[in-house]
mmCIF file of C-alpha atoms in Angstrom:
data_model
loop_
_atom_site.group_PDB
_atom_site.id
_atom_site.type_symbol
_atom_site.label_atom_id
_atom_site.label_comp_id
_atom_site.label_asym_id
_atom_site.label_seq_id
_atom_site.Cartn_x
_atom_site.Cartn_y
_atom_site.Cartn_z
ATOM 1 C CA MET J 2 17.486 -16.029 12.527
ATOM 2 C CA SER J 3 17.229 -13.126 14.730
ATOM 3 C CA THR J 4 16.007 -12.838 17.796
ATOM 4 C CA ASN J 5 12.907 -10.011 18.486
ATOM 5 C CA SER J 6 14.116 -8.945 21.951
ATOM 6 C CA SER J 7 11.682 -5.948 22.396
ATOM 7 C CA ALA J 8 8.461 -8.906 22.087
ATOM 8 C CA GLY J 9 10.660 -11.222 23.877
ATOM 9 C CA VAL J 10 9.508 -13.797 20.929
ATOM 10 C CA HIS J 11 12.071 -15.775 19.379
ATOM 11 C CA THR J 12 11.355 -15.580 15.176
ATOM 12 C CA HIS J 13 13.226 -17.135 12.420
ATOM 13 C CA ARG J 14 12.764 -15.920 9.159
ATOM 14 C CA ASP J 15 14.579 -16.693 5.825
ATOM 15 C CA ASP J 16 13.399 -14.615 3.137
ATOM 16 C CA GLU J 17 16.067 -15.655 0.598
ATOM 17 C CA ALA J 18 14.942 -19.216 0.979
ATOM 18 C CA GLN J 19 11.268 -18.466 0.936
ATOM 19 C CA LYS J 20 11.904 -16.765 -2.830
ATOM 20 C CA MET J 21 13.748 -19.642 -3.948
ATOM 21 C CA GLY J 22 10.850 -22.136 -2.825
ATOM 22 C CA MET J 23 8.623 -19.846 -5.194
ATOM 23 C CA TRP J 24 11.032 -19.885 -8.073
ATOM 24 C CA PHE J 25 10.732 -23.939 -7.999
ATOM 25 C CA PHE J 26 7.394 -23.435 -7.823
ATOM 26 C CA LEU J 27 7.724 -21.114 -10.737
ATOM 27 C CA PHE J 28 9.649 -23.854 -12.662
ATOM 28 C CA THR J 29 7.262 -26.209 -12.744
ATOM 29 C CA GLU J 30 4.953 -24.034 -13.938
ATOM 30 C CA LEU J 31 7.300 -23.303 -16.911
ATOM 31 C CA LEU J 32 7.905 -26.751 -17.813
ATOM 32 C CA LEU J 33 3.734 -27.614 -17.719
ATOM 33 C CA PHE J 34 3.572 -24.664 -20.288
ATOM 34 C CA GLY J 35 6.689 -25.862 -22.028
ATOM 35 C CA GLY J 36 5.036 -29.254 -22.814
ATOM 36 C CA LEU J 37 2.172 -27.220 -24.283
ATOM 37 C CA PHE J 38 4.477 -25.212 -26.319
ATOM 38 C CA LEU J 39 6.263 -28.371 -27.548
ATOM 39 C CA VAL J 40 2.910 -30.271 -28.481
ATOM 40 C CA TYR J 41 2.090 -26.849 -30.407
ATOM 41 C CA SER J 42 5.185 -26.247 -31.986
ATOM 42 C CA ILE J 43 5.254 -30.393 -33.531
ATOM 43 C CA TYR J 44 1.650 -30.026 -34.676
ATOM 44 C CA ARG J 45 2.505 -26.635 -36.200
ATOM 45 C CA PHE J 46 5.713 -28.448 -37.864
ATOM 46 C CA LYS J 47 3.204 -31.418 -39.278
ATOM 47 C CA ASN J 48 0.601 -28.845 -40.421
ATOM 48 C CA PRO J 49 2.217 -25.773 -41.431
ATOM 49 C CA GLU J 50 -0.273 -24.390 -43.723
ATOM 50 C CA ALA J 51 -3.747 -25.391 -41.679
ATOM 51 C CA PHE J 52 -1.826 -23.406 -38.550
ATOM 52 C CA ALA J 53 -1.196 -20.394 -40.547
ATOM 53 C CA HIS J 54 -4.812 -20.752 -41.886
ATOM 54 C CA GLY J 55 -6.045 -20.686 -37.956
ATOM 55 C CA ALA J 56 -3.751 -18.080 -36.704
ATOM 56 C CA LYS J 57 -5.569 -15.346 -39.381
ATOM 57 C CA GLU J 58 -9.146 -15.923 -37.690
ATOM 58 C CA LEU J 59 -7.446 -14.662 -34.133
ATOM 59 C CA ASN J 60 -8.033 -11.279 -33.173
ATOM 60 C CA VAL J 61 -4.463 -9.279 -33.578
ATOM 61 C CA VAL J 62 -5.661 -6.026 -32.377
ATOM 62 C CA LEU J 63 -7.476 -7.675 -29.124
ATOM 63 C CA GLY J 64 -4.086 -9.937 -28.514
ATOM 64 C CA THR J 65 -2.035 -6.580 -28.743
ATOM 65 C CA ILE J 66 -3.930 -4.488 -26.348
ATOM 66 C CA ASN J 67 -4.236 -7.713 -23.539
ATOM 67 C CA THR J 68 -0.170 -8.080 -24.366
ATOM 68 C CA ILE J 69 0.484 -4.241 -23.175
ATOM 69 C CA VAL J 70 -2.496 -4.587 -20.286
ATOM 70 C CA LEU J 71 -0.332 -7.523 -19.112
ATOM 71 C CA LEU J 72 3.008 -5.636 -19.184
ATOM 72 C CA THR J 73 1.527 -2.585 -17.532
ATOM 73 C CA SER J 74 0.524 -4.841 -15.010
ATOM 74 C CA SER J 75 3.583 -6.305 -14.477
ATOM 75 C CA LEU J 76 5.382 -2.898 -13.952
ATOM 76 C CA THR J 77 3.077 -1.606 -11.806
ATOM 77 C CA VAL J 78 3.402 -4.732 -9.355
ATOM 78 C CA ALA J 79 6.933 -4.388 -10.028
ATOM 79 C CA LEU J 80 6.750 -0.825 -8.622
ATOM 80 C CA SER J 81 4.789 -1.543 -5.478
ATOM 81 C CA ILE J 82 7.949 -3.572 -4.546
ATOM 82 C CA THR J 83 10.049 -0.294 -4.910
ATOM 83 C CA ALA J 84 7.533 1.285 -2.825
ATOM 84 C CA ILE J 85 6.828 -1.005 0.286
ATOM 85 C CA GLN J 86 10.681 -0.806 0.177
ATOM 86 C CA LYS J 87 10.744 2.581 0.350
ATOM 87 C CA GLY J 88 7.934 2.746 2.948
ATOM 88 C CA GLN J 89 5.183 4.261 0.969
ATOM 89 C CA LYS J 90 2.411 2.173 1.624
ATOM 90 C CA LYS J 91 -0.625 4.182 0.127
ATOM 91 C CA LEU J 92 1.393 4.144 -2.975
ATOM 92 C CA ALA J 93 2.413 0.134 -3.037
ATOM 93 C CA LEU J 94 -1.363 -0.503 -2.257
ATOM 94 C CA GLY J 95 -2.624 1.535 -5.071
ATOM 95 C CA LEU J 96 -0.044 -0.033 -7.554
ATOM 96 C CA VAL J 97 -1.307 -3.464 -6.196
ATOM 97 C CA LEU J 98 -5.044 -2.502 -6.770
ATOM 98 C CA PHE J 99 -4.380 -1.006 -10.236
ATOM 99 C CA THR J 100 -2.279 -4.717 -11.399
ATOM 100 C CA ILE J 101 -5.903 -6.305 -10.413
ATOM 101 C CA LEU J 102 -7.717 -3.783 -12.514
ATOM 102 C CA CYS J 103 -5.323 -4.754 -15.531
ATOM 103 C CA ALA J 104 -6.069 -8.827 -14.678
ATOM 104 C CA LEU J 105 -9.480 -7.830 -14.706
ATOM 105 C CA LEU J 106 -9.467 -5.842 -17.646
ATOM 106 C CA PHE J 107 -7.473 -8.770 -19.543
ATOM 107 C CA LEU J 108 -9.955 -11.368 -18.631
ATOM 108 C CA VAL J 109 -12.918 -8.804 -20.137
ATOM 109 C CA ASN J 110 -11.209 -8.727 -23.511
ATOM 110 C CA LYS J 111 -10.647 -12.667 -23.281
ATOM 111 C CA TYR J 112 -14.384 -13.115 -23.166
ATOM 112 C CA PHE J 113 -15.198 -10.437 -26.031
ATOM 113 C CA GLU J 114 -12.400 -12.527 -27.682
ATOM 114 C CA TRP J 115 -13.979 -15.962 -27.018
ATOM 115 C CA GLY J 116 -17.333 -14.943 -27.111
ATOM 116 C CA HIS J 117 -16.819 -13.892 -30.934
ATOM 117 C CA LYS J 118 -15.207 -16.825 -31.591
ATOM 118 C CA PHE J 119 -18.512 -19.005 -30.093
ATOM 119 C CA GLU J 120 -20.811 -16.880 -32.052
ATOM 120 C CA ILE J 121 -19.251 -17.833 -35.407
ATOM 121 C CA GLY J 122 -18.998 -21.499 -34.325
ATOM 122 C CA ILE J 123 -15.086 -21.881 -33.062
ATOM 123 C CA TYR J 124 -15.175 -23.906 -30.377
ATOM 124 C CA PRO J 125 -14.172 -27.167 -28.932
ATOM 125 C CA GLY J 126 -16.683 -30.037 -30.463
ATOM 126 C CA SER J 127 -18.593 -27.591 -32.595
ATOM 127 C CA GLU J 128 -19.809 -28.605 -35.743
ATOM 128 C CA LEU J 129 -17.529 -26.536 -37.703
ATOM 129 C CA LEU J 130 -14.606 -27.725 -36.040
ATOM 130 C CA ARG J 131 -15.803 -31.157 -37.137
ATOM 131 C CA ALA J 132 -16.529 -29.774 -41.006
ATOM 132 C CA ILE J 133 -13.041 -28.202 -41.126
ATOM 133 C CA PRO J 134 -9.649 -29.787 -41.825
ATOM 134 C CA PRO J 135 -8.208 -31.673 -38.909
ATOM 135 C CA GLY J 136 -5.153 -29.744 -38.880
ATOM 136 C CA GLU J 137 -6.826 -26.536 -38.225
ATOM 137 C CA ALA J 138 -9.366 -27.847 -35.737
ATOM 138 C CA LEU J 139 -6.156 -28.749 -33.522
ATOM 139 C CA PHE J 140 -5.107 -25.415 -34.175
ATOM 140 C CA PHE J 141 -8.548 -23.974 -32.580
ATOM 141 C CA VAL J 142 -8.123 -26.713 -29.406
ATOM 142 C CA LEU J 143 -4.626 -25.556 -28.748
ATOM 143 C CA TYR J 144 -5.620 -21.931 -28.754
ATOM 144 C CA TYR J 145 -8.503 -22.761 -26.270
ATOM 145 C CA PHE J 146 -6.467 -25.041 -24.070
ATOM 146 C CA MET J 147 -3.539 -22.794 -23.837
ATOM 147 C CA THR J 148 -5.034 -19.331 -23.471
ATOM 148 C CA GLY J 149 -7.682 -21.150 -21.230
ATOM 149 C CA LEU J 150 -4.880 -22.516 -18.839
ATOM 150 C CA HIS J 151 -3.259 -18.752 -19.208
ATOM 151 C CA ALA J 152 -6.174 -17.240 -17.944
ATOM 152 C CA ILE J 153 -6.944 -19.400 -15.028
ATOM 153 C CA HIS J 154 -3.223 -18.314 -14.053
ATOM 154 C CA VAL J 155 -4.481 -14.865 -14.875
ATOM 155 C CA ILE J 156 -7.461 -15.418 -12.400
ATOM 156 C CA VAL J 157 -5.322 -16.927 -9.667
ATOM 157 C CA GLY J 158 -2.433 -14.344 -10.006
ATOM 158 C CA ALA J 159 -5.505 -11.639 -9.091
ATOM 159 C CA ILE J 160 -6.732 -13.918 -6.061
ATOM 160 C CA ILE J 161 -2.822 -13.984 -4.827
ATOM 161 C CA LEU J 162 -2.476 -10.130 -5.578
ATOM 162 C CA ALA J 163 -6.183 -9.727 -3.806
ATOM 163 C CA PHE J 164 -4.632 -10.732 -0.856
ATOM 164 C CA MET J 165 -1.023 -8.977 -1.031
ATOM 165 C CA ALA J 166 -3.473 -5.696 -1.120
ATOM 166 C CA ARG J 167 -4.920 -6.944 2.393
ATOM 167 C CA TYR J 168 -1.623 -7.603 3.754
ATOM 168 C CA ILE J 169 -0.440 -3.989 2.639
ATOM 169 C CA HIS J 170 -3.571 -2.679 3.859
ATOM 170 C CA THR J 171 -2.989 -4.489 7.452
ATOM 171 C CA GLY J 172 0.556 -3.612 7.868
ATOM 172 C CA PHE J 173 1.221 -7.468 7.871
ATOM 173 C CA ILE J 174 3.615 -6.519 4.371
ATOM 174 C CA ASN J 175 5.734 -3.776 5.070
ATOM 175 C CA SER J 176 8.929 -2.238 4.834
ATOM 176 C CA ASP J 177 10.511 -4.697 6.817
ATOM 177 C CA TYR J 178 9.056 -7.727 5.592
ATOM 178 C CA PHE J 179 7.755 -7.876 1.729
ATOM 179 C CA VAL J 180 8.980 -11.330 0.795
ATOM 180 C CA LEU J 181 5.417 -11.949 0.366
ATOM 181 C CA LEU J 182 4.820 -9.361 -1.965
ATOM 182 C CA GLU J 183 7.869 -10.423 -3.991
ATOM 183 C CA ASN J 184 6.838 -13.822 -4.497
ATOM 184 C CA GLY J 185 3.129 -12.604 -5.694
ATOM 185 C CA ALA J 186 4.653 -10.478 -8.030
ATOM 186 C CA LEU J 187 7.002 -13.327 -9.350
ATOM 187 C CA TYR J 188 3.744 -15.482 -10.002
ATOM 188 C CA TRP J 189 2.367 -12.489 -11.761
ATOM 189 C CA HIS J 190 5.259 -12.120 -13.961
ATOM 190 C CA LEU J 191 5.474 -15.633 -14.858
ATOM 191 C CA VAL J 192 1.843 -15.084 -15.957
ATOM 192 C CA ASP J 193 3.046 -12.173 -18.219
ATOM 193 C CA LEU J 194 6.084 -14.255 -19.265
ATOM 194 C CA ILE J 195 3.987 -17.144 -20.837
ATOM 195 C CA TRP J 196 1.762 -14.688 -22.929
ATOM 196 C CA ILE J 197 4.827 -12.966 -23.858
ATOM 197 C CA PHE J 198 5.424 -16.322 -26.060
ATOM 198 C CA LEU J 199 1.885 -17.344 -26.192
ATOM 199 C CA PHE J 200 0.769 -14.176 -28.301
ATOM 200 C CA PRO J 201 3.646 -14.242 -30.981
ATOM 201 C CA LEU J 202 2.885 -17.841 -31.451
ATOM 202 C CA LEU J 203 -0.831 -18.084 -31.703
ATOM 203 C CA TYR J 204 -1.636 -14.445 -33.056
ATOM 204 C CA LEU J 205 1.107 -13.519 -35.165
ATOM 205 C CA ILE J 206 2.948 -16.236 -36.926
ATOM 206 C CA HIS J 207 0.786 -16.630 -40.097
ATOM 207 C CA MET B 19 25.488 -10.062 -5.544
ATOM 208 C CA GLU B 20 25.565 -11.633 -2.063
ATOM 209 C CA GLY B 21 24.204 -8.626 0.203
ATOM 210 C CA HIS B 22 21.642 -9.462 2.571
ATOM 211 C CA LYS B 23 20.421 -5.911 2.277
ATOM 212 C CA PRO B 24 17.716 -5.876 -0.241
ATOM 213 C CA HIS B 25 18.324 -4.092 -3.271
ATOM 214 C CA ILE B 26 16.044 -1.415 -4.203
ATOM 215 C CA VAL B 27 15.224 -1.222 -7.774
ATOM 216 C CA ASP B 28 14.302 2.774 -8.952
ATOM 217 C CA TYR B 29 11.032 3.901 -10.197
ATOM 218 C CA ALA B 30 12.684 5.083 -13.594
ATOM 219 C CA THR B 31 14.837 1.781 -14.447
ATOM 220 C CA GLN B 32 11.332 -0.043 -14.343
ATOM 221 C CA VAL B 33 9.719 2.028 -16.206
ATOM 222 C CA LYS B 34 12.652 2.610 -19.117
ATOM 223 C CA VAL B 35 12.022 -1.351 -18.756
ATOM 224 C CA TRP B 36 8.421 -1.032 -19.750
ATOM 225 C CA VAL B 37 8.963 0.998 -22.709
ATOM 226 C CA ALA B 38 11.428 -1.098 -24.202
ATOM 227 C CA LEU B 39 8.838 -4.018 -23.473
ATOM 228 C CA VAL B 40 5.778 -1.971 -25.424
ATOM 229 C CA VAL B 41 8.127 -0.990 -28.165
ATOM 230 C CA LEU B 42 9.321 -4.646 -28.653
ATOM 231 C CA THR B 43 5.950 -5.512 -28.837
ATOM 232 C CA LEU B 44 4.570 -3.127 -31.474
ATOM 233 C CA VAL B 45 7.919 -4.243 -33.559
ATOM 234 C CA THR B 46 6.684 -7.991 -33.490
ATOM 235 C CA VAL B 47 3.151 -6.903 -34.622
ATOM 236 C CA ALA B 48 4.756 -5.016 -37.454
ATOM 237 C CA THR B 49 7.655 -7.731 -38.353
ATOM 238 C CA ALA B 50 4.301 -10.192 -38.274
ATOM 239 C CA GLU B 51 3.042 -8.457 -41.414
ATOM 240 C CA VAL B 52 6.432 -8.587 -43.256
ATOM 241 C CA ASP B 53 7.599 -12.069 -44.685
ATOM 242 C CA PHE B 54 10.806 -13.414 -43.849
ATOM 243 C CA ALA B 55 9.943 -16.758 -45.083
ATOM 244 C CA MET B 56 11.624 -19.350 -42.940
ATOM 245 C CA LEU B 57 12.894 -16.808 -40.804
ATOM 246 C CA THR B 58 9.157 -15.402 -39.601
ATOM 247 C CA VAL B 59 9.358 -17.709 -36.905
ATOM 248 C CA ALA B 60 12.670 -17.130 -35.759
ATOM 249 C CA VAL B 61 12.591 -13.382 -35.940
ATOM 250 C CA ALA B 62 9.174 -13.542 -33.424
ATOM 251 C CA LEU B 63 10.688 -15.945 -31.121
ATOM 252 C CA THR B 64 13.687 -14.034 -30.933
ATOM 253 C CA ILE B 65 12.157 -10.920 -30.276
ATOM 254 C CA ALA B 66 9.915 -12.717 -27.261
ATOM 255 C CA SER B 67 13.061 -13.939 -25.586
ATOM 256 C CA VAL B 68 14.689 -10.480 -25.558
ATOM 257 C CA LYS B 69 11.288 -9.592 -23.565
ATOM 258 C CA SER B 70 11.766 -12.568 -21.166
ATOM 259 C CA VAL B 71 14.923 -11.518 -20.439
ATOM 260 C CA LEU B 72 14.358 -8.272 -19.530
ATOM 261 C CA VAL B 73 11.340 -9.164 -17.630
ATOM 262 C CA LEU B 74 13.352 -11.953 -15.678
ATOM 263 C CA LEU B 75 16.104 -9.327 -14.882
ATOM 264 C CA TYR B 76 14.487 -6.500 -14.264
ATOM 265 C CA PHE B 77 10.885 -7.321 -13.035
ATOM 266 C CA MET B 78 11.932 -10.471 -11.315
ATOM 267 C CA HIS B 79 14.800 -8.880 -9.963
ATOM 268 C CA LEU B 80 17.356 -11.694 -11.313
ATOM 269 C CA LYS B 81 19.762 -9.315 -12.004
ATOM 270 C CA PHE B 82 20.242 -8.300 -8.037
ATOM 271 C CA GLU B 83 19.687 -12.137 -6.830
ATOM 272 C CA SER B 84 22.207 -14.620 -5.834
ATOM 273 C CA ARG B 85 24.323 -16.068 -8.420
ATOM 274 C CA ILE B 86 22.830 -19.767 -7.124
ATOM 275 C CA LEU B 87 19.344 -18.693 -8.265
ATOM 276 C CA ASN B 88 20.919 -17.268 -11.446
ATOM 277 C CA ILE B 89 22.191 -20.925 -12.196
ATOM 278 C CA PHE B 90 18.907 -22.494 -11.623
ATOM 279 C CA VAL B 91 17.104 -20.549 -13.372
ATOM 280 C CA ILE B 92 19.710 -21.138 -16.617
ATOM 281 C CA VAL B 93 19.627 -24.823 -15.782
ATOM 282 C CA VAL B 94 15.966 -25.037 -16.163
ATOM 283 C CA MET B 95 16.067 -23.455 -19.385
ATOM 284 C CA LEU B 96 18.497 -25.676 -20.825
ATOM 285 C CA VAL B 97 16.462 -28.725 -19.800
ATOM 286 C CA PHE B 98 13.623 -26.912 -21.500
ATOM 287 C CA LEU B 99 15.519 -26.186 -24.814
ATOM 288 C CA ALA B 100 17.245 -29.662 -24.907
ATOM 289 C CA MET B 101 13.605 -31.107 -24.460
ATOM 290 C CA ILE B 102 12.261 -29.143 -27.600
ATOM 291 C CA VAL B 103 15.730 -29.808 -29.453
ATOM 292 C CA PHE B 104 15.578 -33.523 -28.935
ATOM 293 C CA THR B 105 11.828 -33.977 -29.439
ATOM 294 C CA PHE B 106 12.545 -32.025 -33.250
ATOM 295 C CA PHE B 107 15.755 -34.104 -34.204
ATOM 296 C CA ASP B 108 13.321 -37.181 -33.657
ATOM 297 C CA TYR B 109 10.833 -35.857 -35.658
ATOM 298 C CA ILE B 110 13.080 -34.464 -38.407
ATOM 299 C CA PHE B 111 14.852 -37.535 -38.851
ATOM 300 C CA ARG B 112 11.752 -39.254 -39.168
ATOM 301 C CA LEU B 113 10.568 -37.198 -42.435
ATOM 302 C CA SER B 114 14.070 -37.332 -43.937
ATOM 303 C CA HIS B 115 13.577 -41.085 -43.734
ATOM 304 C CA GLY B 116 10.131 -40.895 -45.380
ATOM 305 C CA SER B 117 7.669 -43.025 -42.845
#
């Protein structure tokens, strides 16, 4: 708590507590995806061949590119915090905008990836999924659900980062008050963390 | 670690972490082609865990945060781990009893 005597107003601020609140929210997100990872692991344990066969259908090249896109975006949003702390406003803004660009690139790649799967008849409820062994169909349903829920998080993250960019532009986020940017970045890193596990589990293990 | 002055992580450190993350990604893609039999999943998950620790410590600044926040994160990870381990105990036990 501190008093801002020059403006004559009493301000109450606790950056530590704000960050802790954000972390608590991230824990609930972790357990949400954690539950899905558990479902995936159990069904994989029960249908090893079907899951391995299904995983071969996924595009490893697009998956790898998207992994690197997300890792890079995580770096740029982390760098933007350093920039704002050092008072380099323009650099911070540029880095956040670049992060949003990476989020869009990730979604475009996902669009092509999913689009191709739809073309060859692999989508929830399709004739093909009803014809193939149930274990394999289960893999694709989990693939769509997990990457889909992750993609929703990418969209939400991009929207949050757009607000951050606006706040940096208006000076609401500055070298003295940047906990909002830190929390926005924490959300974005969570999106990256989840992908770090989704990528090997879905695309690589076969 | 308790300091109220924010810790500024320099640019170079974060770029180095990014390089490590990209290298680990390429390693995990390369090792996926190799058949380690039972260990394939373990290798992939170990690399993913190392990557996530790097993200947590440097990008998410846990290395520079208060001890209590670090304890929170570790406790949540342990709860999650317990959830997985105990569920698998159940499945493996049932399997070995043939039902």
